[in-house]
Coordinates of C-alpha atoms in Angstrom, one line a residue:
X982 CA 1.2 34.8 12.4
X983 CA 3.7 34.9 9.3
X984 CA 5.0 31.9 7.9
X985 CA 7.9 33.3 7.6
X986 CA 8.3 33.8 11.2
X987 CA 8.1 29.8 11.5
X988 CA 11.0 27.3 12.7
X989 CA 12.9 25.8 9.5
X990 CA 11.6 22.4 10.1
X991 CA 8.1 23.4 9.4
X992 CA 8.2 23.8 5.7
X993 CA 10.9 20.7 5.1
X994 CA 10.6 17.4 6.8
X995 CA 13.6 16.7 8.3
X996 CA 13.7 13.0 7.7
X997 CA 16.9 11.9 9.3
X998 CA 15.8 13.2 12.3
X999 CA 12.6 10.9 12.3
X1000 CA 14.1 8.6 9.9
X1001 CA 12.8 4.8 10.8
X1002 CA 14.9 2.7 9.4
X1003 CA 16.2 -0.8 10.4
X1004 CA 13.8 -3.4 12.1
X1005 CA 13.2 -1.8 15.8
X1006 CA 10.7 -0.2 16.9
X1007 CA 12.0 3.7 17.4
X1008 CA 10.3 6.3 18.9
X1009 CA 9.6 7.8 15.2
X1010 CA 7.7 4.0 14.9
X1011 CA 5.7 4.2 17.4
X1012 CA 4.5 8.3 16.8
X1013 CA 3.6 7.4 13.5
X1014 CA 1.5 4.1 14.5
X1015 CA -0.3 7.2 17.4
X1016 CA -1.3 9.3 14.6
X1017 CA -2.5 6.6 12.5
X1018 CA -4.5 4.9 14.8
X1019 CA -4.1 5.6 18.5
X1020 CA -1.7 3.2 19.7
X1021 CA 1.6 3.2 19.8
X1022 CA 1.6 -1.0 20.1
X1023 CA 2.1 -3.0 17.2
X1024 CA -2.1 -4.0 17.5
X1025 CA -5.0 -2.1 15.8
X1026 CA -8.3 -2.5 17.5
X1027 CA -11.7 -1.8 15.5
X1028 CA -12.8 -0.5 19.6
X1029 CA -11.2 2.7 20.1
X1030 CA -10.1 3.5 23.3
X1031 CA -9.7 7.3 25.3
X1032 CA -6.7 8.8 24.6
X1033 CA -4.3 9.9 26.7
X1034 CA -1.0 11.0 27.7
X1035 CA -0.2 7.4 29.1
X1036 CA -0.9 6.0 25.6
X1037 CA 1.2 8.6 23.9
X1038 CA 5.1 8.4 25.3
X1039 CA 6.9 8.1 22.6
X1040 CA 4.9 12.0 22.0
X1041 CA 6.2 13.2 24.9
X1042 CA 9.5 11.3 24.5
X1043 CA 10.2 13.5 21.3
X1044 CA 8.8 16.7 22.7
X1045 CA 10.6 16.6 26.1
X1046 CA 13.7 16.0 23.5
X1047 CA 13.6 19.2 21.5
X1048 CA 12.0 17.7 18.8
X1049 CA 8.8 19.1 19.0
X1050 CA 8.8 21.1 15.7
X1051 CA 9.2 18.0 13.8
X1052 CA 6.6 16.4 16.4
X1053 CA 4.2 18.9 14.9
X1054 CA 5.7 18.4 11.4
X1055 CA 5.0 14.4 11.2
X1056 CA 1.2 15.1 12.7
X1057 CA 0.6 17.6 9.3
X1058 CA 2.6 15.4 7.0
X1059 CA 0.5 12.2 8.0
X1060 CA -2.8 14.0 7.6
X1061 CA -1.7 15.8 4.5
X1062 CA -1.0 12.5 2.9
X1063 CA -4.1 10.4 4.1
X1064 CA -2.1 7.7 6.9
X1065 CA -4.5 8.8 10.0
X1066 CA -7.2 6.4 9.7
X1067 CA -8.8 8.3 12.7
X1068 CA -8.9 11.9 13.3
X1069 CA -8.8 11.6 17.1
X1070 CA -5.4 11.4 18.1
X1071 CA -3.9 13.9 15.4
X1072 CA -6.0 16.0 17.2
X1073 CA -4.9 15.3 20.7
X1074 CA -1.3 14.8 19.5
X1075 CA -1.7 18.9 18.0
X1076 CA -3.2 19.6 21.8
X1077 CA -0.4 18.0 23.6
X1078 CA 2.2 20.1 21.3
X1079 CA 0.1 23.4 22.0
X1080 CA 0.4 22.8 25.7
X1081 CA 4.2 22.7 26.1
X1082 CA 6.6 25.0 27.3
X1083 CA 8.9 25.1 24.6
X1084 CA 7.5 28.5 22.5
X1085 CA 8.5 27.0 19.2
X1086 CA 7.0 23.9 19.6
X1087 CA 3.7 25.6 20.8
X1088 CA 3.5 28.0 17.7
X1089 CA 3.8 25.1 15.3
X1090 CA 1.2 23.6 17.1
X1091 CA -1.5 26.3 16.7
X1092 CA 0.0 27.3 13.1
X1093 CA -1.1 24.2 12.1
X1094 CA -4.9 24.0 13.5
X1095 CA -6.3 25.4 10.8
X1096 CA -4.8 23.0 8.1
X1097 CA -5.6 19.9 10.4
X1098 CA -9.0 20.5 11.5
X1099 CA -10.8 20.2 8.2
X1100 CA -14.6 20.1 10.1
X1101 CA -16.3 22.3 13.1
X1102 CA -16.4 18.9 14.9
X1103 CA -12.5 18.3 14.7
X1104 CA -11.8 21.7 16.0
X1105 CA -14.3 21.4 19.3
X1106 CA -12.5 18.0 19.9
X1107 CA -9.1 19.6 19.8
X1108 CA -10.3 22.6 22.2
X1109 CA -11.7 20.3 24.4
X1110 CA -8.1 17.8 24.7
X1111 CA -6.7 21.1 25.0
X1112 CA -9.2 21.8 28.5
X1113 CA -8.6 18.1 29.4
X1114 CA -4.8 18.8 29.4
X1115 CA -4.2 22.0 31.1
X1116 CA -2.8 22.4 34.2
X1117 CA -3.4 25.3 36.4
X1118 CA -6.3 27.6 35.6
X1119 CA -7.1 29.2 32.1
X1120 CA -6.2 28.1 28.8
X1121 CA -7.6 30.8 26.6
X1122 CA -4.2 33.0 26.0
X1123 CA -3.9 35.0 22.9
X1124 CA -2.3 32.0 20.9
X1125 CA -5.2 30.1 21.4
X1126 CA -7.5 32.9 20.3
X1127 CA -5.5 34.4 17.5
X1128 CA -5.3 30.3 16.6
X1129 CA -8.9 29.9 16.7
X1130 CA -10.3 33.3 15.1
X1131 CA -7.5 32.5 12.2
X1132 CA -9.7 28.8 11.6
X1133 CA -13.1 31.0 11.2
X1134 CA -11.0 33.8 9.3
X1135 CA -9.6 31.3 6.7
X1136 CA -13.0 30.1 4.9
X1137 CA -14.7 31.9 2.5
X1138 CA -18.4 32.7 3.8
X1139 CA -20.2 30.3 2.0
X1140 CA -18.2 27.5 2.9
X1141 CA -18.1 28.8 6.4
X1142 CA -21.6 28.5 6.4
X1143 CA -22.4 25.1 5.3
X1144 CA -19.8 24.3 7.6
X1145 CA -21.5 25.9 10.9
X1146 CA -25.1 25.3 10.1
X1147 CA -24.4 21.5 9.6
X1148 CA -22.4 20.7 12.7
X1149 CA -23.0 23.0 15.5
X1150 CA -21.8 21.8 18.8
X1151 CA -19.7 18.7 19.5
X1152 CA -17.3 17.6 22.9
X1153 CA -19.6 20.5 24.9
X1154 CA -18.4 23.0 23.0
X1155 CA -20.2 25.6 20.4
X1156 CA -19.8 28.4 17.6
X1157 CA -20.7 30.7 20.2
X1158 CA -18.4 29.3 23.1
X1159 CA -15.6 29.5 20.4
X1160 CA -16.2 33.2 19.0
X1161 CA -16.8 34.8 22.6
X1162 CA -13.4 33.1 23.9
X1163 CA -11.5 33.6 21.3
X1164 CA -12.6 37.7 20.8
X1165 CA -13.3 36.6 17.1
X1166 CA -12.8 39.4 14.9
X1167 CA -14.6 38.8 11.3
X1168 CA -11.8 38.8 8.8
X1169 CA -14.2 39.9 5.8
X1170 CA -17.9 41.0 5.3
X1171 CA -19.3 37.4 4.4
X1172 CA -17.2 35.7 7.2
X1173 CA -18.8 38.7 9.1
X1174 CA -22.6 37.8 8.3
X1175 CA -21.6 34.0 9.9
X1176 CA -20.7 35.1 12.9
X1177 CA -23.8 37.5 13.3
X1178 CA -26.0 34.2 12.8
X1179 CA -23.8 32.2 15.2
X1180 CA -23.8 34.9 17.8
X1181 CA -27.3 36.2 17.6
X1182 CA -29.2 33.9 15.4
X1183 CA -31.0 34.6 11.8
X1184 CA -32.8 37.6 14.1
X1185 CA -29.8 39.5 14.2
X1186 CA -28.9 38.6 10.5
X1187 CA -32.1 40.2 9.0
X1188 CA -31.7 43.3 11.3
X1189 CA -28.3 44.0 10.4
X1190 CA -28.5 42.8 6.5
X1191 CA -32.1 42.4 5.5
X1192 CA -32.4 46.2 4.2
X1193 CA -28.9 46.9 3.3
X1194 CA -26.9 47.0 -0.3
X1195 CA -24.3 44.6 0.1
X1196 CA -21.5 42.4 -2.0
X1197 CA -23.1 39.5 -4.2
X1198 CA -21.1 37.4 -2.0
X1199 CA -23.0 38.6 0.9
X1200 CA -26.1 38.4 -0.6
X1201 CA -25.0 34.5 -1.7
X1202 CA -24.1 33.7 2.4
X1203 CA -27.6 35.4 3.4
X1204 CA -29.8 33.8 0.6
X1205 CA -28.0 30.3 1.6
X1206 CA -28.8 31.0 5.9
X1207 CA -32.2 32.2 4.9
X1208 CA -32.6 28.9 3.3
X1209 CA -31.2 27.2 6.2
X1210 CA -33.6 28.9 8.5
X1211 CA -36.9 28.4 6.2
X1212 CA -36.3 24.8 6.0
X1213 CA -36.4 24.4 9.9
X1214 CA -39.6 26.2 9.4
X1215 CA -41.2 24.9 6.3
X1216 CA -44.6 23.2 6.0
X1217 CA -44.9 23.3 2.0
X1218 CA -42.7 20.2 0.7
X1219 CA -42.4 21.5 -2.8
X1220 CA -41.0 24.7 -1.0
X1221 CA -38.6 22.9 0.9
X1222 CA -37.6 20.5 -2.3
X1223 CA -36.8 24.3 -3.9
X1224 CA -34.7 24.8 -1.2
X1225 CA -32.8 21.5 -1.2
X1226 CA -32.0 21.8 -4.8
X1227 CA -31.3 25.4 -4.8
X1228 CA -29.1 25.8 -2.0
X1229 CA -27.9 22.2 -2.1
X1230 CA -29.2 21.5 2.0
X1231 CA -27.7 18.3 2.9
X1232 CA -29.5 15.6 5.6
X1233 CA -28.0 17.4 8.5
X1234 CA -30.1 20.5 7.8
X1235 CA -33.2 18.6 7.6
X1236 CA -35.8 18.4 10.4
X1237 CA -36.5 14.8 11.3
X1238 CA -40.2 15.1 10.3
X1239 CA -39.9 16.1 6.8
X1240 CA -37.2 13.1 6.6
X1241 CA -40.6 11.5 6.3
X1242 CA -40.9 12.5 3.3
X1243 CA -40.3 10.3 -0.4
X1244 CA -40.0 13.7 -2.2
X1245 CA -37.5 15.4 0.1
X1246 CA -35.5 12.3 0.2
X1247 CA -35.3 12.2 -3.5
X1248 CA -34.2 15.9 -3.7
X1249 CA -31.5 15.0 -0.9
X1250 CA -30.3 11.7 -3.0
X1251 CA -29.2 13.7 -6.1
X1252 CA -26.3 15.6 -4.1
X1253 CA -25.7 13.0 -1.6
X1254 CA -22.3 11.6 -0.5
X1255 CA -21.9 8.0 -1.8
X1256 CA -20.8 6.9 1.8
X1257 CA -24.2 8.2 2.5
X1258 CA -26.5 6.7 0.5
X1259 CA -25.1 3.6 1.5
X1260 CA -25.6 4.3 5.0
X1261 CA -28.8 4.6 4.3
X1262 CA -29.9 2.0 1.7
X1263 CA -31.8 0.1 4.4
X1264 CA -33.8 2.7 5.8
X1265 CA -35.0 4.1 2.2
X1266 CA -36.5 0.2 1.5
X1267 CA -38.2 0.1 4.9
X1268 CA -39.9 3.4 4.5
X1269 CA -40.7 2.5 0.9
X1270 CA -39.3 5.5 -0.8
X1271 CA -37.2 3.1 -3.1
X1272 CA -40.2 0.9 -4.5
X1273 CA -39.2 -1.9 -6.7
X1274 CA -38.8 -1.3 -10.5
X1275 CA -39.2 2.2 -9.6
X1276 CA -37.4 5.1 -11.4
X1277 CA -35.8 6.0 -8.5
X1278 CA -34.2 2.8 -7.5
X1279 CA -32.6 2.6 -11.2
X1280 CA -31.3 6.1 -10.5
X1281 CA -29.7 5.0 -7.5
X1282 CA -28.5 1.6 -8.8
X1283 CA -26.8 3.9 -11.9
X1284 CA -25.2 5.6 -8.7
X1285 CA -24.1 3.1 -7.1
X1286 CA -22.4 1.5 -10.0
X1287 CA -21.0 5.2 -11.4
X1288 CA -17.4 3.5 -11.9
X1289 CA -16.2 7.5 -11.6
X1290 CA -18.2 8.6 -8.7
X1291 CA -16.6 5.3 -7.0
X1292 CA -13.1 6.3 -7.9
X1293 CA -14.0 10.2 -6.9
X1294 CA -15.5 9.4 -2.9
X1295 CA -12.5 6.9 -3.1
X1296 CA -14.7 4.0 -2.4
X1297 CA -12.8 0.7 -1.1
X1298 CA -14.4 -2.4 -2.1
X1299 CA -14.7 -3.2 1.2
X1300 CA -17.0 -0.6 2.3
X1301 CA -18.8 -2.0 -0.1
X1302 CA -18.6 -5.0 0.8
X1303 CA -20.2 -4.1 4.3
X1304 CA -23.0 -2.0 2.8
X1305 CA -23.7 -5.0 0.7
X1306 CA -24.0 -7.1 3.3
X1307 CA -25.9 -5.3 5.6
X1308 CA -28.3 -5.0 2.9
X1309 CA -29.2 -8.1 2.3
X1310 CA -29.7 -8.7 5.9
X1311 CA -32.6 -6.9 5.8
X1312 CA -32.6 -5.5 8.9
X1313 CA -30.8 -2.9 10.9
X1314 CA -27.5 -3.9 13.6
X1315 CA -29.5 -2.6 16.3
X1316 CA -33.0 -0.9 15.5
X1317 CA -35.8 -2.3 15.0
X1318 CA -36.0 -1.6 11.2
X1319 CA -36.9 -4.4 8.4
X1320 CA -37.1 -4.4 4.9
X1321 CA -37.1 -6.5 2.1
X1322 CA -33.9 -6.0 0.1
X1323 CA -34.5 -5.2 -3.3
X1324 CA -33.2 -7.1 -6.5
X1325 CA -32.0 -4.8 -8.4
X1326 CA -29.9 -2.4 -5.3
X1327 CA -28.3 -6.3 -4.5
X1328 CA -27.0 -6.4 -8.2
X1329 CA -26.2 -3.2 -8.4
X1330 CA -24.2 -3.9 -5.1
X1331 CA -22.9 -6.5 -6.4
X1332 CA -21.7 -4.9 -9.7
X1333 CA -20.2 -1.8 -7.5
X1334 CA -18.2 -4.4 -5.5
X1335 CA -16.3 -5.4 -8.6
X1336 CA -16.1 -2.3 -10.4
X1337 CA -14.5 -0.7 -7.3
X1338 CA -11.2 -2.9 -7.4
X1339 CA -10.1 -0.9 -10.2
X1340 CA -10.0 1.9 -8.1
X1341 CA -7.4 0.4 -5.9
X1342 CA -3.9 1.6 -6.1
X1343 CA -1.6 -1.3 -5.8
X1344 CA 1.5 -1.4 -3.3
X1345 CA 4.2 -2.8 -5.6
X1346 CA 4.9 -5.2 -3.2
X1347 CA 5.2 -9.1 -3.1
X1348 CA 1.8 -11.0 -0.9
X1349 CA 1.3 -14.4 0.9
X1350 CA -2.5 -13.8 2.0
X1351 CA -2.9 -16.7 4.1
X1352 CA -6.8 -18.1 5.2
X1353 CA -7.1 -20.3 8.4
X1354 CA -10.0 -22.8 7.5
X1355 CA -9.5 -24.9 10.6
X1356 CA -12.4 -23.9 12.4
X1357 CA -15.7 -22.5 10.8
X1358 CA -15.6 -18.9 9.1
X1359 CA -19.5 -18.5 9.7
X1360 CA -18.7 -16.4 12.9
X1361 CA -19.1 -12.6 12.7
X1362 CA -16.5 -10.3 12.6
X1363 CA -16.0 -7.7 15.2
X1364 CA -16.1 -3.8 13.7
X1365 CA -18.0 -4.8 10.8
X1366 CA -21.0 -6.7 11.7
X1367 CA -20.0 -9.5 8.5
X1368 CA -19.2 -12.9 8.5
X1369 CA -15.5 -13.4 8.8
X1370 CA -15.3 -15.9 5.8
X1371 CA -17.0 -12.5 3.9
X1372 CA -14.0 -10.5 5.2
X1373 CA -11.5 -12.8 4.2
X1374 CA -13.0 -13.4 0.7
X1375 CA -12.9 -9.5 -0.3
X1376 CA -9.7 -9.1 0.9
X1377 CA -8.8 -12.2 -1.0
X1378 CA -10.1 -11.1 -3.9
X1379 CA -8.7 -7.6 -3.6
X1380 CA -5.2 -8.2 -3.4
X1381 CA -5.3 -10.9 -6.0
X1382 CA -6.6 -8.7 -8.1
X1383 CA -4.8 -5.5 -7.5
X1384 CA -1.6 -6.6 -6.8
X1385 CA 0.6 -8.0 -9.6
X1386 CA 2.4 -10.7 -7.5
X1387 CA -0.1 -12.1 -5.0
X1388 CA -0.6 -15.8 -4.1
X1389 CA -3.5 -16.7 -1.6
X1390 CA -3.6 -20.4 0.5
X1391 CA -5.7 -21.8 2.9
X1392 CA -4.4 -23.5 6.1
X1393 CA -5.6 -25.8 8.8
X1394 CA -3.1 -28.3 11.3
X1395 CA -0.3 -29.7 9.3
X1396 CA -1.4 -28.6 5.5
X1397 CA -1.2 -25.7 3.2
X1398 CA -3.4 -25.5 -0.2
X1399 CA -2.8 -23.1 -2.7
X1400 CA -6.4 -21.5 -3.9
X1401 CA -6.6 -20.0 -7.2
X1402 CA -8.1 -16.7 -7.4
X1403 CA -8.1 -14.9 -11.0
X1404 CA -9.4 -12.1 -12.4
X1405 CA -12.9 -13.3 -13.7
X1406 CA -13.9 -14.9 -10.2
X1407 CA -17.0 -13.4 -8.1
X1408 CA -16.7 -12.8 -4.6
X1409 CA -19.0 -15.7 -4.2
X1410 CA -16.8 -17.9 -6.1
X1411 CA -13.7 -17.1 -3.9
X1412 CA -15.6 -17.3 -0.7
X1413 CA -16.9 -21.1 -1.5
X1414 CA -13.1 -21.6 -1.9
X1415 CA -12.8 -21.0 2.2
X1416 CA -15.9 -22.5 3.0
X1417 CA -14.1 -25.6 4.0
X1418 CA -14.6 -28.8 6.4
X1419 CA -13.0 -27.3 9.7
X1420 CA -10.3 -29.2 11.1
X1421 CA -8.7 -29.3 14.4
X1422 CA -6.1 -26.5 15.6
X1423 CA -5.0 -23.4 14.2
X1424 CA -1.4 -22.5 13.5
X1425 CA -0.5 -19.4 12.2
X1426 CA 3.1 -20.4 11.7
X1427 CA 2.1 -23.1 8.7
X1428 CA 2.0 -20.5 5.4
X1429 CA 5.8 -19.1 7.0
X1430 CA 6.8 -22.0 6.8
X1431 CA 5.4 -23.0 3.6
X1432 CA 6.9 -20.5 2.1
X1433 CA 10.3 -21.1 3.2
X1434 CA 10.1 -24.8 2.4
X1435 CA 8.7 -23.5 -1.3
X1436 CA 11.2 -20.4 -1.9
X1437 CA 8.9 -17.7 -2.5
X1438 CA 10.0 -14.5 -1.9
X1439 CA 7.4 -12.6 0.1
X1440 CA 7.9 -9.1 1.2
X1441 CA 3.9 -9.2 3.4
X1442 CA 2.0 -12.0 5.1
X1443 CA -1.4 -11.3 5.5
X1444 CA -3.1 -14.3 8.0
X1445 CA -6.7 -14.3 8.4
X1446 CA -8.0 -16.5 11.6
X1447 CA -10.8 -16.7 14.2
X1448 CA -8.6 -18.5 16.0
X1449 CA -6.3 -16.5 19.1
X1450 CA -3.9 -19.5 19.2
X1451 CA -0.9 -20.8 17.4
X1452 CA 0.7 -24.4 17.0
X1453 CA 4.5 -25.7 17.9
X1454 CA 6.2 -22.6 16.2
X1455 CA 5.3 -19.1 17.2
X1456 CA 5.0 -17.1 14.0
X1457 CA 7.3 -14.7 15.2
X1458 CA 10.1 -16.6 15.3
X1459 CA 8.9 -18.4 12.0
X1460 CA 9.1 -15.0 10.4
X1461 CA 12.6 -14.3 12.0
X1462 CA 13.6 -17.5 10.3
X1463 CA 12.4 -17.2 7.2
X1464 CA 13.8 -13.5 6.9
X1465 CA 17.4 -15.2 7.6
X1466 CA 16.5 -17.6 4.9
X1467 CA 15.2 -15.6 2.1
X1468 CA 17.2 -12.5 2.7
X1469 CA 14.3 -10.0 3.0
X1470 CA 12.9 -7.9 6.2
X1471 CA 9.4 -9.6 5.2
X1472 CA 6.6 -8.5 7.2
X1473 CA 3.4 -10.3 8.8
X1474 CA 0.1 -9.0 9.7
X1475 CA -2.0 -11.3 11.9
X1476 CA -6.1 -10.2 11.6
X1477 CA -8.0 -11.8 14.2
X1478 CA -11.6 -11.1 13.4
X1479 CA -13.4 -12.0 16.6
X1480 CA -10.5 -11.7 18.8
X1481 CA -10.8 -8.7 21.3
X1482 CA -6.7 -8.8 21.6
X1483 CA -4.1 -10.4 20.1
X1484 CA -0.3 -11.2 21.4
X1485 CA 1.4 -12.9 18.1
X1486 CA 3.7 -9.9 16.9
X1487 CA 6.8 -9.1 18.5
X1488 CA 5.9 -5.8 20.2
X1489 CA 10.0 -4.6 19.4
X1490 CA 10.0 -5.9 15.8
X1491 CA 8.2 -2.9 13.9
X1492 CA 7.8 -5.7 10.7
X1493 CA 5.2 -7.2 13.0
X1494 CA 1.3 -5.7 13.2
X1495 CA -2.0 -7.4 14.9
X1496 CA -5.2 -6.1 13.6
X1497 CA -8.2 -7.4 16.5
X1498 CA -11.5 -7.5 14.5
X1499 CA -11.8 -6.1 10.8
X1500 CA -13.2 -2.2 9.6
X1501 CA -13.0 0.0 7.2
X1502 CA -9.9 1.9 8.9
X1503 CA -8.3 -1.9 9.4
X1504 CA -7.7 -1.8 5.1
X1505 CA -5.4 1.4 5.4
X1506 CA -3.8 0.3 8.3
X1507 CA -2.8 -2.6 6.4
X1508 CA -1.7 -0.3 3.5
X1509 CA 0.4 2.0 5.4
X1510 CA 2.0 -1.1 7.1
X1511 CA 2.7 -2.9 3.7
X1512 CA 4.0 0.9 2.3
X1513 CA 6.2 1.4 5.2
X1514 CA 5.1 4.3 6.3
X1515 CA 4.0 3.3 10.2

């Protein structure tokens, strides 16, 4: 397809058409919350739930309406700039434009798949919404293949390759499915030796390449499968290490049983993602291939604490945090796995925790986090497996210390305490601060109105509870109050970290968000709230 051939409102946003200004909830609002997260309420969940079209209408409201161009427009937009904390319902969003009637809408829609689905396993997902949401019989017209063989034709070879041999099916669907539906047609020789190994294995490779002159970049793409193919084979470990570091293998491409191996796991730690090796601290203590005072745990502690390897897998302290955590528990969430956590990797933790603030961006804008200590923060919070008073700590200390106008309280029935966090304070420091004799009822209303009553301007609450209920004032109408006051459309976010739902925002006030539980995903939601941009 030409690009040139595509509707205007492809290559400029047209941001007075999904302009969401004011304080309502528009239908613009509530597509952008979809593609962030998968709701189109004002409450993020750390459970996901299916998606659907019943939980996408304000989708269909803007489709149905013409404005499915732009639809298609917003979905690339918010993945091109990082606001889709989950992949899923970009994806589904994409499938539902692809389905409908409208021509233009349904060209955008397959012009885009091979920007938005970055990974083998986010392009079987969005075939198979697309086989969930067909009606009548076939889907497989010549969009949908031209749209499919133009994702396999845009990757070089090698990248192609990695790309295939580490994920290969996913949603019931495969390579081979794929390439014999879509008619694939190799675009270039290397992209050509791919599909040879997807559609008739490492056999049909060798037979058709093994004795032939070919490009170096063929030769690269062949030398790398052979690899692939050796590895599954191998029975010499140094072989296999050769392999690892030559052809940089990742875990995926690793047989289980060698995965037994201390060697191969050290070969495999000097390329691996930091999310990764966090993952997996845990497991490499149990099975003793990071043995204390050993070489290779200072290696890995110098990794951990790579203040420029943090800032380049843009590690949030929080994930930190977690990985931490789970750590020092010493056993997995839900195996049977024990270990005993290691000094050093705890201070190294530690010392990553801190040094990853700085990697933070700030907002700009003014915060009021507020911390409900009326009832005991020892619980744990759902989505992360952590004690809620950890949760409320890091974030704590986060904001304080990325943010340049920040103030953090702590609240039970009838009183608000300021609680000094600077920049020299440990998390352990600032979580003894909420560690507090728990008093009787919760309400969520008390740092509103402590702000009012004090003048401070404050542009986003932030309350952390464990509690689901509120006191005499809902802190809706608090915040409606207070926005009269002050003169600002101020905005509150209410995280309830063991609650499984929440009802405190105003579901029509888009200045309003409830986070259920506490994740990873839960810190950017928070971001793009505070930024506007959902």
């Amino acid at each position: 397809m030409d690009p040139a051939s595509l509707p205007e409102q492809l290559s400029v946003v047209n941001e007075q058409v999904l302009n969401s200004s004011g304080r309502s909830v528009t239908a613009a609002v509530s597509l952008r919350r979809f593609l962030c997260y998968g709701s189109e309420s004002a409450t993020y969940s750390t459970r996901e739930c299916a998606l659907g079209i019943e939980s996408a209408l304000a989708l269909m409201q803007l489709i149905e309406g013409g404005r499915g161009c732009e639809v298609v427009e917003e979905i690339s937009r918010s993945n091109l700039e990082g606001r889709a904390v989950r992949a899923n319902p970009s994806l589904f969003a994409l499938a539902v434009c692809s389905q409908h009637a409208d021509c233009r809408t349904k060209q955008a829609a397959l012009w885009a798949l091979k920007e938005l689905c970055r990974t083998p396993a986010q392009l079987f997902t969005f075939v198979q919404y697309k086989k969930e949401l067909r009606q009548g019989s076939g889907m497989w017209g010549r969009a949908l293949r031209r749209a499919v063989t133009d994702w396999y034709n845009s990757q070089d070879g090698m990248s192609l390759a990695r790309s295939v041999t580490k994920c290969k099916h996913r949603a019931g669907w495969s390579h081979q499915h794929l390439l014999r539906l879509s008619h694939m047609k190799p675009a270039n020789d290397t992209v050509a030796v791919v599909c040879k190994y997807i559609t008739q294995g490492w056999k049909g490779v060798q037979e058709a390449y093994g004795d032939k002159e070919t490009s170096e970049d063929v030769q690269k793409v062949f030398a790398y499968l052979e690899a692939v193919e050796k590895a599954k084979r191998c029975t010499d470990e140094q072989e296999l290490i050769h392999l690892i570091e030559e052809q940089r293998l990742e875990k995926e491409q690793i047989l289980t049983n060698h995965l037994k191996s201390k060697e191969v796991w050290k070969a495999l730690l000097k390329e691996m993602p930091m999310a990764v090796l966090l993952k997996h601290l845990g497991n490499l203590t149990a099975n003793k291939f990071l043995a204390a005072g050993s070489a290779d745990v200072a290696a890995v502690c110098e990794r951990i604490q790579d203040e420029t390897a943090l800032k380049k897998a843009k590690t949030h302290p929080f994930n930190i945090l977690v990985a931490s955590e789970n750590y020092k528990r010493g056993h997995g969430k839900r195996s049977k796995l024990k270990w005993d956590p290691d000094r050093d990797i705890v201070q190294a933790l530690d010392l990553a925790f801190s040094k990853s603030i700085s990697t933070v961006e700030p907002t700009g804008k003014r915060f009021l986090v507020a911390v409900d200590v009326s009832s005991s923060l020892s619980s744990v919070t759902h989505g992360s497996s952590i004690s809620t008073v950890a949760v409320a700590a890091a974030m704590c200390l986060v904001i304080a210390q990325t943010e340049p106008d920040a103030q953090i309280v702590v609240f039970s029935e009838g009183s608000v305490r300021p609680c000094a966090v600077s920049s020299d304070m440990t998390f352990m420091q600032v979580a003894a601060q909420l560690i507090q004799t728990p008093g009787d009822s919760t309400d969520c209303a008390l740092p509103i109105t402590w702000a009012s009553e004090n003048d401070k301007s404050v542009d986003v609450f932030i309350i952390f509870t464990n509690n689901q209920t509120f006191g005499r004032e809902n802190p809706a109408d608090t915040l409606k109050t207070y926005r009269q006051k002050i003169g600002l459309f101020s905005k509150l976010i209410v995280c309830g970290l063991i609650a499984n739902s929440l009802s405190v925002a105003d579901p029509e006030d888009r200045g309003m968000l409830d986070i259920c539980g506490f994740d990873s995903q839960a810190v950017d939601v928070i971001r793009n709230f505070a930024l506007d941009v959902i």
